[in-house]
Short mmCIF file of C-alpha atoms in Angstrom, two decimals:
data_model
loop_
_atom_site.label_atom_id
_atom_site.label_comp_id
_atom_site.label_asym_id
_atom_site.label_seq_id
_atom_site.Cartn_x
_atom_site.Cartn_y
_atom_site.Cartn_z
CA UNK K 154 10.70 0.81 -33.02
CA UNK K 155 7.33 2.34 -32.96
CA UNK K 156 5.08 1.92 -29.99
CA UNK K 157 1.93 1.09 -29.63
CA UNK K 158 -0.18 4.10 -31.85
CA UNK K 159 -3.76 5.23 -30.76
CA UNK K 160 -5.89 7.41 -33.05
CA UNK K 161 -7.60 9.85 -32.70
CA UNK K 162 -6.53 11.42 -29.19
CA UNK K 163 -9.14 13.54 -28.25
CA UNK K 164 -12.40 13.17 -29.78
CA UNK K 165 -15.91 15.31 -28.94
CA UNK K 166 -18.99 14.31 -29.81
CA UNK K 167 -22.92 14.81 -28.85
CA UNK K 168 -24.74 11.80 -27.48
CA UNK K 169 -26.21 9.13 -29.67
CA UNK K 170 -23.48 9.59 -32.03
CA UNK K 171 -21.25 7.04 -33.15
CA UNK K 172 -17.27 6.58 -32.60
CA UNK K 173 -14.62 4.76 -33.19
CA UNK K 174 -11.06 4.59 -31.67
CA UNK K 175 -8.49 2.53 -34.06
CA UNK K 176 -5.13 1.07 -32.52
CA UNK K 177 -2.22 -0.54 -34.13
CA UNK K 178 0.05 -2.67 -31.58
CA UNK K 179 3.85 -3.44 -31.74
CA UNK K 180 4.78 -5.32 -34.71
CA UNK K 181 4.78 -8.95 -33.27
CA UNK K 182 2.92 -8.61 -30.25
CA UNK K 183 0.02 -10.69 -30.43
CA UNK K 184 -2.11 -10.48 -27.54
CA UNK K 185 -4.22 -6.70 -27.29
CA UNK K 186 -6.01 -5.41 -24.50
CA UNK K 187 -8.67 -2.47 -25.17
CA UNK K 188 -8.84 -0.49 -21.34
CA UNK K 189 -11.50 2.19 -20.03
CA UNK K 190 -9.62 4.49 -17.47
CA UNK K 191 -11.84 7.01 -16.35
CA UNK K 192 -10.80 10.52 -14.35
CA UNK K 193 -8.98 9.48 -11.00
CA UNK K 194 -9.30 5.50 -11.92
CA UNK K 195 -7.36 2.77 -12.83
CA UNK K 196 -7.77 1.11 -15.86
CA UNK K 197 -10.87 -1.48 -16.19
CA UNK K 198 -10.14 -4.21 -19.23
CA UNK K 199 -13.01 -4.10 -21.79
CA UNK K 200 -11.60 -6.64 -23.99
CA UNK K 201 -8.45 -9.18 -24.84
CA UNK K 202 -7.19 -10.20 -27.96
CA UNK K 203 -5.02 -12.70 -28.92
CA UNK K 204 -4.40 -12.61 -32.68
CA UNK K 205 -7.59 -11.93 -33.73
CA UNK K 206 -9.82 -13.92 -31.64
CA UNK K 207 -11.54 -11.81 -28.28
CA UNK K 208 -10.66 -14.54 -25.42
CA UNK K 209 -11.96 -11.92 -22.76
CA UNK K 210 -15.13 -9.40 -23.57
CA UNK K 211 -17.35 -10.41 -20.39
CA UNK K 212 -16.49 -6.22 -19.54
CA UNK K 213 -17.22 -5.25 -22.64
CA UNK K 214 -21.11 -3.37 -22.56
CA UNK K 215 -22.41 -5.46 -25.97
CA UNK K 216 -25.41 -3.48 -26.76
CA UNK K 217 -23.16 -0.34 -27.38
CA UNK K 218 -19.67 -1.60 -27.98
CA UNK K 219 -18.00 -3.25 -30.24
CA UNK K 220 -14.24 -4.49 -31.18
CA UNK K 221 -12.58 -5.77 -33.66
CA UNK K 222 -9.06 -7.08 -35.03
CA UNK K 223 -9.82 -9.00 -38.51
CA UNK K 224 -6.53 -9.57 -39.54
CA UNK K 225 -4.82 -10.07 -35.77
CA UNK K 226 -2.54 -6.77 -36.11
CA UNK K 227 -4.74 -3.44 -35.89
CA UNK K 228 -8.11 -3.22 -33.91
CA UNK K 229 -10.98 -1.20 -33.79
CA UNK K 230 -13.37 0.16 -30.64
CA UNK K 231 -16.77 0.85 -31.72
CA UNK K 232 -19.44 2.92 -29.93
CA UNK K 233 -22.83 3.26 -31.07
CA UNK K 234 -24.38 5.30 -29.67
CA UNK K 235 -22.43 7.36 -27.35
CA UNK K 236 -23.94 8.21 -23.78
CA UNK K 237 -22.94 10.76 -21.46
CA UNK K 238 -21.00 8.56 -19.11
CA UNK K 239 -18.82 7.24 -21.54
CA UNK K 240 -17.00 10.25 -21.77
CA UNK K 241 -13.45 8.16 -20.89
CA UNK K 242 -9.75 7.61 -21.75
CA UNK K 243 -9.45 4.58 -24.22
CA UNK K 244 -6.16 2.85 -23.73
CA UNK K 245 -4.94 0.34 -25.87
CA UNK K 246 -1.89 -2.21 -24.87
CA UNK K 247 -0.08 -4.99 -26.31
CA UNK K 248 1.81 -7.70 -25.53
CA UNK K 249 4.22 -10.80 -26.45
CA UNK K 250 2.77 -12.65 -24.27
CA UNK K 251 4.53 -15.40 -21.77
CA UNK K 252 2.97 -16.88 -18.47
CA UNK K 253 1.66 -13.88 -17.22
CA UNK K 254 1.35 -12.25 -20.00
CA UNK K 255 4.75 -10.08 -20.21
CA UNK K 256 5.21 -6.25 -19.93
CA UNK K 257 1.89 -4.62 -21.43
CA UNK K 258 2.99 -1.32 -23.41
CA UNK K 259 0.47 1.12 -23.88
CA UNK K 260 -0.93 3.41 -26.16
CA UNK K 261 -1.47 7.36 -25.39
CA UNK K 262 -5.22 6.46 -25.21
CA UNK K 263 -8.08 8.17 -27.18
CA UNK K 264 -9.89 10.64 -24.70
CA UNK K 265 -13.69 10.46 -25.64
CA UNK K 266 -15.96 13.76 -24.45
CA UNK K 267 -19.80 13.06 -24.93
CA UNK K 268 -22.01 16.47 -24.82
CA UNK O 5 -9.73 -13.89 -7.20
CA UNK O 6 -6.66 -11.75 -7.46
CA UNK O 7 -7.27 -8.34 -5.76
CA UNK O 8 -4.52 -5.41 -5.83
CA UNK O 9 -5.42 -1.76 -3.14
CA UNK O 10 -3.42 0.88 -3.00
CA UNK O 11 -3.44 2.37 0.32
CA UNK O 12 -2.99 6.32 -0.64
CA UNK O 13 -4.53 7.95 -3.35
CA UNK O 14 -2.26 11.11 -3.11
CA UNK O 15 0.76 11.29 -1.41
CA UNK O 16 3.15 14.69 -1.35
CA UNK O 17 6.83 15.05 -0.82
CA UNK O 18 9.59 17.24 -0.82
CA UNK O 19 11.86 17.02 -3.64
CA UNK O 20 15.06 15.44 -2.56
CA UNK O 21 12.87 13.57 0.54
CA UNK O 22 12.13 9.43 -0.02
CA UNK O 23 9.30 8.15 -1.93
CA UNK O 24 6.96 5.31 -0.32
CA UNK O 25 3.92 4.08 -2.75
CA UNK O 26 2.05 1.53 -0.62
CA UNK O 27 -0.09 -1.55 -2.22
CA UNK O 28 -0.78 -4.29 -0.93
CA UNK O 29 -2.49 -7.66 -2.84
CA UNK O 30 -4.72 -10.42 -2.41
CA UNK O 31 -4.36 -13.42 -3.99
CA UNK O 32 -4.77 -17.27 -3.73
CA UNK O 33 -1.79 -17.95 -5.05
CA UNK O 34 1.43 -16.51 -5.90
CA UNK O 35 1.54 -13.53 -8.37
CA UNK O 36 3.17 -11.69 -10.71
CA UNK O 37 3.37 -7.70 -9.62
CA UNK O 38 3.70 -4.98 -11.56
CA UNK O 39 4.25 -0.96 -11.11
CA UNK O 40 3.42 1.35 -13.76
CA UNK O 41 3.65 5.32 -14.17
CA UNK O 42 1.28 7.56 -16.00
CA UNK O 43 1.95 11.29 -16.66
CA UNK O 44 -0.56 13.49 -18.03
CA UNK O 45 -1.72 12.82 -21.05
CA UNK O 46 0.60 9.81 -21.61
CA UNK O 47 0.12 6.48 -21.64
CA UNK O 48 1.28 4.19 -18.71
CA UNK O 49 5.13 3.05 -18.98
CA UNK O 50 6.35 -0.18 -17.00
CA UNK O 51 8.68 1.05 -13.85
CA UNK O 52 9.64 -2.77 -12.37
CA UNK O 53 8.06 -5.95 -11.97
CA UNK O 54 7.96 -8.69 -9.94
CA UNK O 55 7.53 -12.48 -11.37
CA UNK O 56 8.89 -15.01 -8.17
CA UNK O 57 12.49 -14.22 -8.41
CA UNK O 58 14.63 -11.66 -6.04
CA UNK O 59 12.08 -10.11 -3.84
CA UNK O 60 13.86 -6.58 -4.48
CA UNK O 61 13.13 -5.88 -8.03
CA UNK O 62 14.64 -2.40 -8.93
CA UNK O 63 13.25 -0.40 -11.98
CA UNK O 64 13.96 2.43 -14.07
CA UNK O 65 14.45 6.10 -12.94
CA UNK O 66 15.75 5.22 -9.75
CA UNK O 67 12.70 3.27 -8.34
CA UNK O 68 12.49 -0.24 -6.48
CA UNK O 69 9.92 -2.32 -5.00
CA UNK O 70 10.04 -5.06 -2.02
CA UNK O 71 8.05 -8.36 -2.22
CA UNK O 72 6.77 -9.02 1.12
CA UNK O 73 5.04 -12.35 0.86
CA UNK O 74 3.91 -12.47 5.07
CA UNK O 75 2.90 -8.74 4.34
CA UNK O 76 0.89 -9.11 1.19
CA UNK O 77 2.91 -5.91 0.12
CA UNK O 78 4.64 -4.87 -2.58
CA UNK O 79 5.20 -1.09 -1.65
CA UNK O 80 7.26 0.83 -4.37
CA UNK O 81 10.39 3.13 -3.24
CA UNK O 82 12.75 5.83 -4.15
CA UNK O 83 15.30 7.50 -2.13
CA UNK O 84 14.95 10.71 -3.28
CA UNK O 85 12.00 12.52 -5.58
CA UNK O 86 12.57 14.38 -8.21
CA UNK O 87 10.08 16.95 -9.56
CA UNK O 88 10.24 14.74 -12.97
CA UNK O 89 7.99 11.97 -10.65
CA UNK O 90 5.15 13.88 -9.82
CA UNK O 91 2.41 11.00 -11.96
CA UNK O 92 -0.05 8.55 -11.24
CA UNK O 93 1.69 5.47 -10.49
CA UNK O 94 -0.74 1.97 -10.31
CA UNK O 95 0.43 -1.11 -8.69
CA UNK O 96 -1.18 -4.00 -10.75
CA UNK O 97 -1.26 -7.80 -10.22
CA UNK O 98 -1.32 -10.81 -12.97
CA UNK O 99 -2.12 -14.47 -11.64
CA UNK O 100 -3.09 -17.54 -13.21
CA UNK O 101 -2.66 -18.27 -16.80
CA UNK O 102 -5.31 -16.29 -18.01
CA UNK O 103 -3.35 -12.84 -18.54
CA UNK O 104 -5.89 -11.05 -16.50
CA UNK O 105 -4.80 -8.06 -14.89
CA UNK O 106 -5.80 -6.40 -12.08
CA UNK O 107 -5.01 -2.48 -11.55
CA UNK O 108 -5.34 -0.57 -8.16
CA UNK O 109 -7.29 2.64 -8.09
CA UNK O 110 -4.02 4.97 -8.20
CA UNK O 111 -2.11 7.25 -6.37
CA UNK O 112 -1.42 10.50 -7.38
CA UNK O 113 2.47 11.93 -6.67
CA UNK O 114 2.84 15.49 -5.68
CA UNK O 115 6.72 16.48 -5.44
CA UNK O 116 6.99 19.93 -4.08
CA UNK O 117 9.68 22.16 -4.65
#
């Protein structure tokens, strides 16, 4: 079974430009986390999904970032525009669920470099 | 408010020599605890977890953790390191219904030869 698949993986763009990372979960999992890890950091949660409505965003920076998973399966991470310091690993995870919300499994992440 | 601190950012050891990963947690009520492993470039992979049943939960690749309830500690071991461990492991926390996690800030695991 296929995990949970990130594109693209490395990405490099100047500032002001726009981005977006795309992630498709584990068939059946239907709660999906978008994560910010930057260099030497745990991951901080930017955003929660479950099926396609965001139940958590209050980390999520609004006036740049955006999110999306229409049809509750794949989602989308929107930036626009890119600033320096967002130069980051984007991790995406999913999840069956249960009381604590079960094992997360994670994506490779999409690492973002802003010039 | 859940709260999860990993007391060592790096720790080194020799391979062959015992692992110790220290966290400890904070939390107003009782928690589900997790330990994951990320290698370079990889994404982070579930080693054990902890949700109110035996306080030893033992996890893949040889690893096990202790829940120590009058410690606040959940400290991850291994008998003996093998260079295949050197990653970032993060001890990470879950309470409430609300599926929030909370991940500590890392430590890095150097296995020397």
């Amino acid at each position: 079974e296929a995990g949970v698949v990130q594109s693209p993986r490395y990405k490099i763009i100047e500032k002001k430009q726009p981005v977006a990372f795309w992630c498709n979960p584990i068939s059946g999992h239907n709660t999906l986390y978008w994560y910010l890890q930057n260099l030497g950091q745990g991951p901080e949660l930017l955003i929660r999904y479950e099926n396609e409505e965001a139940v958590d965003d209050s980390q999520l920076p609004k006036d740049r970032f955006s999110a999306e998973r229409l049809k509750g399966v794949d989602s989308t991470l929107k930036i626009q525009p890119a600033e320096l310091g967002d130069s980051a690993v984007y991790l995406c995870a999913s999840s069956s669920g249960g009381r604590f919300g079960g094992e997360l499994f994670f994506g490779e992440g999409s690492r973002l470099t802003v010039l | 408010a859940q709260s999860v601190t990993q007391l060592d950012s790096h720790v080194s050891v020799s391979e062959g020599t015992p692992v110790l990963l220290r966290c400890n947690y904070s939390s107003s009520y009782s928690p589900s605890l997790f330990w994951y492993v990320q290698h370079p470039n990889k994404g982070l992979q579930l080693l054990l977890k902890y949700t109110s049943a035996a306080t030893l939960v033992k996890g893949i690749n040889g690893f096990e953790a202790e829940f120590k309830k009058s410690e606040t500690s959940f400290h991850l071991t291994k008998p003996s390191a093998h260079m295949s461990d050197a990653a970032e492991y993060f001890c990470v926390g879950s309470s409430g219904s609300a599926r929030q996690l909370t991940f500590g800030s890392g430590t890095q695991l150097t296995v020397l030869p």
